[in-house]
XYZ file of C-alpha atoms in Angstrom:
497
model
C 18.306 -53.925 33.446
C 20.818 -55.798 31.310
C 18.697 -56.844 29.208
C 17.130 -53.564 28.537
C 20.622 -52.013 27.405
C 21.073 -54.882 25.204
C 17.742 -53.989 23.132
C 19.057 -50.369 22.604
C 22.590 -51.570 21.915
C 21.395 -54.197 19.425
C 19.475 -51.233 16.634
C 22.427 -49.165 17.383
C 24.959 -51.419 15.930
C 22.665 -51.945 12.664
C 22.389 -48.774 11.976
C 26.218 -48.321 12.517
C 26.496 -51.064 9.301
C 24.059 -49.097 7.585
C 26.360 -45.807 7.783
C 27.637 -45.968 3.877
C 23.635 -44.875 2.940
C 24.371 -41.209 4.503
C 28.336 -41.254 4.013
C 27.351 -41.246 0.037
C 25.177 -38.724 -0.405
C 26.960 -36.128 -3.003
C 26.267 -32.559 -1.940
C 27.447 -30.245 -3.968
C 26.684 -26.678 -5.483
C 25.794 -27.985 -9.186
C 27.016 -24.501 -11.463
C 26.680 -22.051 -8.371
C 29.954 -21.389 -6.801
C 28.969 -20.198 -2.999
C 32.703 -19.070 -2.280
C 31.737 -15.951 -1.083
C 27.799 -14.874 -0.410
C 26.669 -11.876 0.383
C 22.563 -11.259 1.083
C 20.776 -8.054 0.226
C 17.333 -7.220 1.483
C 15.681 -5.777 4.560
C 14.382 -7.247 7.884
C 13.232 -10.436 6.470
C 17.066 -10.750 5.534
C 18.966 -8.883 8.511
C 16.721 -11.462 11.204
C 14.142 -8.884 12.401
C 11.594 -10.566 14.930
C 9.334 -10.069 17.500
C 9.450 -6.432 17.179
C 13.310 -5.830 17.163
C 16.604 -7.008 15.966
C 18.771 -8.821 18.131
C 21.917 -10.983 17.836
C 20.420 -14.109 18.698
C 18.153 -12.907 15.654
C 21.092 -11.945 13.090
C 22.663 -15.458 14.423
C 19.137 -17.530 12.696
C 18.851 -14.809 10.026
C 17.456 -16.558 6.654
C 21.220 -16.499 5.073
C 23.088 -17.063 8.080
C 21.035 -20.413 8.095
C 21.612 -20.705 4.522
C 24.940 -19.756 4.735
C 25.433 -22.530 7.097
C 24.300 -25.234 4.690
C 26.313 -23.632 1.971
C 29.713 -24.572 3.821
C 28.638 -27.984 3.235
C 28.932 -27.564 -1.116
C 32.137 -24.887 -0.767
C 30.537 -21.536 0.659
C 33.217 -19.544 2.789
C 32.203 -17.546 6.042
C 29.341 -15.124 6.763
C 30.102 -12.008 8.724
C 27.514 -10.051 10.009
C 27.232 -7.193 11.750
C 26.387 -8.362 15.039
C 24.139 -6.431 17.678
C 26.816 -6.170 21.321
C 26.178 -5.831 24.765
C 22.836 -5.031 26.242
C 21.059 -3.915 22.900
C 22.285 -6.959 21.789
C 20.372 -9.497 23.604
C 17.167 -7.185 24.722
C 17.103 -5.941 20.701
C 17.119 -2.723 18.918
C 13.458 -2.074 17.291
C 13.026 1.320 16.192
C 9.817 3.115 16.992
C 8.906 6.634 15.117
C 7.631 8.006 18.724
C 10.546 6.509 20.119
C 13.390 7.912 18.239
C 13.173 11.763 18.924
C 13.840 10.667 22.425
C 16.701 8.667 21.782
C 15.170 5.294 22.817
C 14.493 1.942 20.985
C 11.745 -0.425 21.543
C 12.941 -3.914 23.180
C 11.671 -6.935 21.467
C 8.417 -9.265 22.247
C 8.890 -12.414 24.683
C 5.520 -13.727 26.030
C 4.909 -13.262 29.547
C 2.055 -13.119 32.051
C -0.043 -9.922 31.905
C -2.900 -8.667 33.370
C -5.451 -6.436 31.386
C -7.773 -3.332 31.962
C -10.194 -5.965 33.125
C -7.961 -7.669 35.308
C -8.060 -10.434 33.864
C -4.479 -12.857 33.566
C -3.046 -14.201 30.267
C -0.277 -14.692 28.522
C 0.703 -12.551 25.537
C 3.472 -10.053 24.301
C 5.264 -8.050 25.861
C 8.573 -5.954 25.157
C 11.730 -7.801 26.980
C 13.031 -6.671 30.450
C 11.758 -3.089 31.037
C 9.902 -1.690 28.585
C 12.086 0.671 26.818
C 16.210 -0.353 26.095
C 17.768 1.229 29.367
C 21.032 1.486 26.984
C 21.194 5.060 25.166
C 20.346 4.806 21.666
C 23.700 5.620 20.132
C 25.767 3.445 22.136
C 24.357 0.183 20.863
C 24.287 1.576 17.437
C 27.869 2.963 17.170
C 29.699 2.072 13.671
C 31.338 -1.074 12.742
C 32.075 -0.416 9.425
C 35.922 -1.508 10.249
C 34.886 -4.957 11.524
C 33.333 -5.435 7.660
C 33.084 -6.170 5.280
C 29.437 -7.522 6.364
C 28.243 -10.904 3.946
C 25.024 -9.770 5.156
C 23.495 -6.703 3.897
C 20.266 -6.755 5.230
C 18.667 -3.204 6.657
C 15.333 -3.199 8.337
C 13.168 -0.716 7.153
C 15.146 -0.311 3.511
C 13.000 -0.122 0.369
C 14.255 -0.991 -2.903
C 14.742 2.467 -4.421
C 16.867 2.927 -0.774
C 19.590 0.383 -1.074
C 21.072 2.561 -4.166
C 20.473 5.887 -2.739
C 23.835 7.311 -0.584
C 21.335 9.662 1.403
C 19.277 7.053 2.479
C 18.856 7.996 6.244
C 18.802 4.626 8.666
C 20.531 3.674 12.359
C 20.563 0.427 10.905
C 22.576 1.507 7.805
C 24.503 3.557 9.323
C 26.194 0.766 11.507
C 27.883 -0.424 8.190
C 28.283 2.452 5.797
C 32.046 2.646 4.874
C 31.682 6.369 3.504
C 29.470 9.076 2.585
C 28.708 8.026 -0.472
C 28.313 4.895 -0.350
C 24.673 2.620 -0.464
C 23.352 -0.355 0.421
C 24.337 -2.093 -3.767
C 27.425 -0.307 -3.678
C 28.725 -1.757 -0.620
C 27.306 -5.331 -1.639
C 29.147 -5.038 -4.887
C 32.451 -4.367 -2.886
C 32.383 -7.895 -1.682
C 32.587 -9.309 -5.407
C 30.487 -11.968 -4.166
C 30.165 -15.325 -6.592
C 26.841 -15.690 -5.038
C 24.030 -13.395 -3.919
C 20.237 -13.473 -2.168
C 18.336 -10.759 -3.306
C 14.737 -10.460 -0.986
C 13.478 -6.652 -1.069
C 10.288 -4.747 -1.687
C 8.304 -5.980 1.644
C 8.791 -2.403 2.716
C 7.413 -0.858 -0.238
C 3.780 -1.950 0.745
C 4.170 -2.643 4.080
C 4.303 1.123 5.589
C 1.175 1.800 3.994
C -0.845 -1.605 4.979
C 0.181 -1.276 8.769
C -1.379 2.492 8.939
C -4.240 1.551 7.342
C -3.915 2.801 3.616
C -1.822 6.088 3.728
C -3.016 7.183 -0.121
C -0.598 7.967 -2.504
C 2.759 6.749 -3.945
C 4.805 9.502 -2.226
C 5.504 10.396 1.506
C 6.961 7.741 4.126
C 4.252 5.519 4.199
C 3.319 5.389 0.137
C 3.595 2.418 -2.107
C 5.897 2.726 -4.739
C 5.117 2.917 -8.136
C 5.481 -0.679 -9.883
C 6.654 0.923 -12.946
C 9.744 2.703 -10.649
C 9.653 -0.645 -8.902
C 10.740 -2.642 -12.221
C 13.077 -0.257 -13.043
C 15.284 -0.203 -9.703
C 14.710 -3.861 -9.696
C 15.939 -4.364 -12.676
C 19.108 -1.944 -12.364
C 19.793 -3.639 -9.405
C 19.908 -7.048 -10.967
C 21.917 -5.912 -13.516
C 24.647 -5.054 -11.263
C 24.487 -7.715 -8.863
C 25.508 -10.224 -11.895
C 27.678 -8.200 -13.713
C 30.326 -10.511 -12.628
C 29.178 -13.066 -13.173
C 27.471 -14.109 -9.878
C 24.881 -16.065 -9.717
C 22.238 -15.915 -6.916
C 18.424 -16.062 -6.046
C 15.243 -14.167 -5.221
C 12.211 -13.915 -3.718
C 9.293 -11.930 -4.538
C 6.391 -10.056 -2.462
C 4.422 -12.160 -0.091
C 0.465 -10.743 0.070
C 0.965 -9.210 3.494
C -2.556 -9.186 4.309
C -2.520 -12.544 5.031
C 0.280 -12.226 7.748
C -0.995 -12.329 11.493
C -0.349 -8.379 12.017
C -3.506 -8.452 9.443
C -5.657 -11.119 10.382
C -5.319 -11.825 14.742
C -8.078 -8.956 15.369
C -11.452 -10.162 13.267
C -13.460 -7.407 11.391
C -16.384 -8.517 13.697
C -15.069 -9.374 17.227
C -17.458 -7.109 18.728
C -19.402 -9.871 20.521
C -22.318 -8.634 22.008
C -25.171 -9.722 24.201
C -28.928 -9.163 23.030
C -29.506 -6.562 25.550
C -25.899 -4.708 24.751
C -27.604 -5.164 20.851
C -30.662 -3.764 22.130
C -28.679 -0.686 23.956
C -26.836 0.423 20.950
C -29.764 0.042 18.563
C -31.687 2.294 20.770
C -29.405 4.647 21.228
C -30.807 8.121 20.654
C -27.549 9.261 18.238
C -27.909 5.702 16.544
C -31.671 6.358 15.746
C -31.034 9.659 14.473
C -28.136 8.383 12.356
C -30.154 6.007 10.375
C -33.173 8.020 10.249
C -30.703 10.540 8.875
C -29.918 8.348 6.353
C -33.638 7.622 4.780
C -34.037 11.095 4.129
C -34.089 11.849 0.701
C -32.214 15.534 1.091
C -29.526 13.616 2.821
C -29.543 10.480 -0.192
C -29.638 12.999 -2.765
C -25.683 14.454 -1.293
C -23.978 11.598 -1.798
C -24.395 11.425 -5.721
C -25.305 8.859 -8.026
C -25.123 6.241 -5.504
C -26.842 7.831 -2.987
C -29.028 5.247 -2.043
C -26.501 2.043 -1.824
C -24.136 4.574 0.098
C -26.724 5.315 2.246
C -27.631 1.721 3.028
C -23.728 0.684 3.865
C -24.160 3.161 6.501
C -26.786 1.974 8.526
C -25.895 0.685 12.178
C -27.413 -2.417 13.345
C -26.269 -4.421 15.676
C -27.616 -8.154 16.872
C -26.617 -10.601 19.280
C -23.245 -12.644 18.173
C -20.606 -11.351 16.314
C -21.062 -7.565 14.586
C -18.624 -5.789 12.913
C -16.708 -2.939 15.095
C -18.068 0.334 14.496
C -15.965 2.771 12.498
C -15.219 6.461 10.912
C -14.861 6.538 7.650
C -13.356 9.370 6.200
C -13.690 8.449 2.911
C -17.533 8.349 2.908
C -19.287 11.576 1.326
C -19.869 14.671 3.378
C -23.658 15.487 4.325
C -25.406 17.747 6.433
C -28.826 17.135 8.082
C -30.278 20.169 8.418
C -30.590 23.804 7.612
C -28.060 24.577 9.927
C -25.492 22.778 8.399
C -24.810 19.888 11.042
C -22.679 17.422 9.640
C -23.444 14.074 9.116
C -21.001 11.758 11.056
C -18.977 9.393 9.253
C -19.771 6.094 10.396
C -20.408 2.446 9.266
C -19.545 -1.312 10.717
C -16.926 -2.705 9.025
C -17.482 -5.463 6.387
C -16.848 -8.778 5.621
C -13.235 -8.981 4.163
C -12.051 -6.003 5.698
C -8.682 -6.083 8.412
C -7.883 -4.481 11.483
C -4.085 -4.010 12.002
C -2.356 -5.522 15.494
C -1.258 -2.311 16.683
C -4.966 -1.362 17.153
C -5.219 -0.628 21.820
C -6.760 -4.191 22.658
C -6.908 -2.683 26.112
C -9.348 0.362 24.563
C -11.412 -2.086 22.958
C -12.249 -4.031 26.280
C -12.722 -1.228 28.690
C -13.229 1.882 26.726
C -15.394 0.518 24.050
C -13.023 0.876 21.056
C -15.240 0.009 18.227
C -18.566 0.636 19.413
C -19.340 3.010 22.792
C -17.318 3.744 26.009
C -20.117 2.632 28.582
C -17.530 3.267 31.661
C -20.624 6.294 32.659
C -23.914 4.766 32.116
C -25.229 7.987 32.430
C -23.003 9.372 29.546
C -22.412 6.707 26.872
C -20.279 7.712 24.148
C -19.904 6.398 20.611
C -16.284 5.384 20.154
C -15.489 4.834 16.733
C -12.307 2.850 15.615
C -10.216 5.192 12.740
C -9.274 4.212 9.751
C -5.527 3.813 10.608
C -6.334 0.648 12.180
C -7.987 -0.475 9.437
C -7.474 -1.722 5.669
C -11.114 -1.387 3.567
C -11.385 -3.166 0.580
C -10.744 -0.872 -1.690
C -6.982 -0.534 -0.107
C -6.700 -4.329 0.409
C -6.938 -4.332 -3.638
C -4.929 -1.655 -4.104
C -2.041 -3.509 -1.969
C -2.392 -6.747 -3.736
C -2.061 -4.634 -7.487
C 1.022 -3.432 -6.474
C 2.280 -7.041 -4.906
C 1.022 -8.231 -8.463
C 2.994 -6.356 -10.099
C 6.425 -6.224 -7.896
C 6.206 -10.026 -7.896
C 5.770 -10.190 -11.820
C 8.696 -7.592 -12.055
C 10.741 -10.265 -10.028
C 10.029 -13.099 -11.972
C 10.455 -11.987 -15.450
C 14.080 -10.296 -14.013
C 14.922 -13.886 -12.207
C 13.878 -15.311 -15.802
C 16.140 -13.143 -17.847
C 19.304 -13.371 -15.700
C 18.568 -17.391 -15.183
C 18.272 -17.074 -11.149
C 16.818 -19.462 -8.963
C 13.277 -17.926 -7.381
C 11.188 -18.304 -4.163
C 7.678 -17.909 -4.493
C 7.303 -16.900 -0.584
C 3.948 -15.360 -2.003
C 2.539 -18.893 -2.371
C 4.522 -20.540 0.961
C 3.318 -18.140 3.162
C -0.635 -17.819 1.444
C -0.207 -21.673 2.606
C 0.628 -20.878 6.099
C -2.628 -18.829 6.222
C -4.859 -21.152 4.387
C -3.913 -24.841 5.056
C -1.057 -24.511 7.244
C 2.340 -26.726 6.556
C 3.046 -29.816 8.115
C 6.661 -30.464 8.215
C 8.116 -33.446 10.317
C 4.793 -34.351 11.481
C 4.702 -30.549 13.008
C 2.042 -28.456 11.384
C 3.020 -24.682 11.391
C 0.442 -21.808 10.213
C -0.043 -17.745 10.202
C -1.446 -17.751 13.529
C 0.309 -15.891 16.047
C 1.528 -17.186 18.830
C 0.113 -21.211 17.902
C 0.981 -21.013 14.673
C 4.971 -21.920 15.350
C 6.039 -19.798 12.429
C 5.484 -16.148 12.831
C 7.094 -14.083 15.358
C 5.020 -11.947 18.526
C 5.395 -8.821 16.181
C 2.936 -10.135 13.252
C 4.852 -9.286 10.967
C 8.383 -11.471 10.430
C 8.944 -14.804 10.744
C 10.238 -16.283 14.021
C 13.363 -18.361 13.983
C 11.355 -21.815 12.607
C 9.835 -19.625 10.420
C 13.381 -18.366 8.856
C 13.981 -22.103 8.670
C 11.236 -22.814 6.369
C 11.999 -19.920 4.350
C 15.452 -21.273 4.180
C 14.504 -24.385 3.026
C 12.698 -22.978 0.013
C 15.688 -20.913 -0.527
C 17.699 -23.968 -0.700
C 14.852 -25.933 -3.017
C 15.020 -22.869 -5.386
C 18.947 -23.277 -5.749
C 19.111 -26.778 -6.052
C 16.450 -26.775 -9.198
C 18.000 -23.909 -10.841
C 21.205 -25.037 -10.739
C 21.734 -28.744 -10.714
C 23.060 -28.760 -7.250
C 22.338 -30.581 -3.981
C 22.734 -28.314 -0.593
C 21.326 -29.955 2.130
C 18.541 -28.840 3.963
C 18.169 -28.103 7.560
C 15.876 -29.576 10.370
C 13.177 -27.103 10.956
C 12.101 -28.816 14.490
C 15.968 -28.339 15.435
C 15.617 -24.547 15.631
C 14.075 -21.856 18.459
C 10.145 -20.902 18.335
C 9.107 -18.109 20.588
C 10.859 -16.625 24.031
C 9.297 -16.692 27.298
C 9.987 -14.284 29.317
C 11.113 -15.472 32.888
């Protein structure tokens, strides 16, 4: 037993003697003075995960780790407006169907579940009871005295929001110092030396996650990259007009983030006498005889024909692509009497079905295909295009993060700021993963050790990652040398107990 001490007392002293290699090591904040930092963004910045914001998330927000490693080259403190009390620790997550009723959504922890099957596994579900038993407005009562706030990041804020004083959010609202004040006014109040500027998620985002709401206006539009550049810009210009220095970080393609990319376009595994079923199916037969008439070709226009092909239902043993409706596809009729044509097709290779889409409706009420629960009444049960992104709005998403992202880097380039390319980190998560400490972290959810249960944000490694590019960014732009943190050191996902 002696001996055995002795062997881990022995390294221990050398590396004692070796001590002067780590005690040298000059950090320092090159030409950035981090005296006082102050982040502005949305949830990426104010710690959003797993479906809500808690404190435990505002404590491992992106800047509050970065903040952290700032104190280590001169930065000061970092106050945030922390989440109190029951809403606190169970999270605030706010919920459009929710609201009206004055309650907030809890946030994701895995725990055992049972499905409409009955069968056990382990998977998300919202902390403690399902809904916040806390009313609404007493976890989100002001603290605009206790500011003011280094961090300035609201969940659900665009980036034409943050300079609008009527800009309407719970979140906001916590912090807003006066009626007319917004979200770049009250970060300019700080006078910060220092800023981190990560916005414009949002202005995609609404419109990916309900499947392609069209248009540039209304809550869930895209916002025009040409408005984009020029609130971008305007808010740049303020943000340094003292001088301060800071960085950014443009648009990651969101379609590659697990809320995109968990449920595949052709899950619908089926057997060859389930094939068999649906290919015989009196409406199916009718559908794609419908569909080689030539009266019924000649409706859809020029491209009658190809139209009328993408259209046709076939199903096979193995993997086939859920069954859908369309609404975009061009209006028929079949006969005389003016009976529509229905407005189905599979969906296609390349093509994304949103998380939020009822896994327990796919199973058991045949989401996707046809609700067999009465053999003696099957009915087709189409999914609808709010749970799903076409190709056509997949391109029209990544346009706009084109643009948004070059908007970024010709305004980091003009006002010499230090830039994250998250774009590229996080199209590595989904393609080759990142191995980091001999840990390899990708966009899957749940395995992949970097996203959070809600799809969408990062969990708390995941911040840490981000952080680290943050830090990267600095260092090259500005000569300096802020240490880094230890990813492995940090929190993945919550079990629920």
């Amino acid at each position: 037993m002696k001996t055995r001490k002795l062997l881990y007392i022995l390294p221990l002293a050398a590396l004692v003697a070796c001590e002067p290699e780590f005690d040298d090591v000059d950090f320092n904040g090159g030409s950035a003075d981090f005296t006082k930092t102050v982040a502005v963004g949305n949830s990426l910045t104010a710690g959003y995960q797993s479906g809500a914001l808690s404190a435990e998330g505002q404590l491992n927000s992106l800047p509050a780790i970065l903040a952290q490693q700032l104190k280590e080259v001169g930065g000061g403190d970092f106050n945030q407006p922390l989440l109190t009390g029951e809403q606190g620790s169970k999270g605030i997550g706010i919920v459009d169907t929710l609201l009206p009723k004055g309650e907030v959504a809890t946030r994701f922890a895995l725990k055992g579940t049972v499905d409409c099957l009955g069968e056990a596994s382990i998977g998300p579900v919202r902390k403690g009871d399902p809904y916040s038993a806390v009313p609404f407005l007493t976890g989100m009562a002001s603290v605009a005295a206790d500011g003011p706030y280094n961090n300035q990041g609201i969940p659900g804020a665009r980036l034409v929001d943050i300079t609008n004083p009527a800009f309407v959010n719970p979140f906001f609202a916590r912090l807003k110092t006066s009626l007319p004040a917004t979200m770049l006014s009250m970060a300019m109040d700080l006078d910060a030396t220092f800023f981190t500027f990560w916005i414009g998620n949002n202005d995609v985002l609404g419109y990916a996650t309900t499947g392609g709401d069209e248009g540039s206006t209304g809550p869930n539009g895209m916002t025009d990259p040409n408005t984009f550049t020029m609130s971008y810009d305007a808010a740049i210009d303020s943000l340094t007009a003292n001088g301060a220095k800071g960085v950014v970080a443009n648009i990651p393609d969101i379609t590659s983030i697990p809320f995109f990319t968990t449920v595949k376009w052709n899950a619908l595994v089926l057997t060859q006498a389930q094939a068999d079923f649906f290919n015989n199916y009196p409406l199916v037969q009718a559908y794609n005889a419908a569909l080689d008439n030539p009266s019924v070709i000649a409706q859809f226009g020029m491209n009658g024909a190809a139209e009328a092909e993408s259209r046709k239902l076939n199903f096979s043993a193995g993997a086939n692509g859920f069954l859908m409706l369309d609404t975009d596809l061009s209006d028929a009729v079949t006969d005389t009497m003016g009976t529509p044509l229905p407005k189905f097709r599979q969906l296609k290779s390349g093509e994304l079905i949103t998380l939020s889409v009822p896994g327990d409706d796919i199973k058991c009420k045949g989401l996707g295909s046809a609700d067999l629960s009465d053999p003696q009444n099957p009915v087709i049960n189409p999914m609808t295009g709010n749970y799903i992104l076409d190709l056509d709005e997949i391109q029209k998403i990544q346009n706009n993060i084109a643009a948004y992202n070059s908007t970024i880097k010709m305004a980091a380039m003009s006002h010499s700021l230090a830039h994250v390319d998250a774009n590229s980190r996080l199209n590595q998560l989904a393609s080759t993963g990142i191995t980091i400490d001999g840990i390899t972290y990708s966009s899957a959810l749940v395995t992949g050790g970097a996203f959070s249960l809600d799809g969408v944000h990062p969990n708390t490694r995941g911040y840490a990652i981000l952080a680290n590019d943050f830090i990267d960014a600095i260092n090259s732009t500005y000569s300096a040398n802020v240490p880094k943190v230890s990813v492995a050191s940090f929190s993945t996902i919550e079990v629920e107990q």
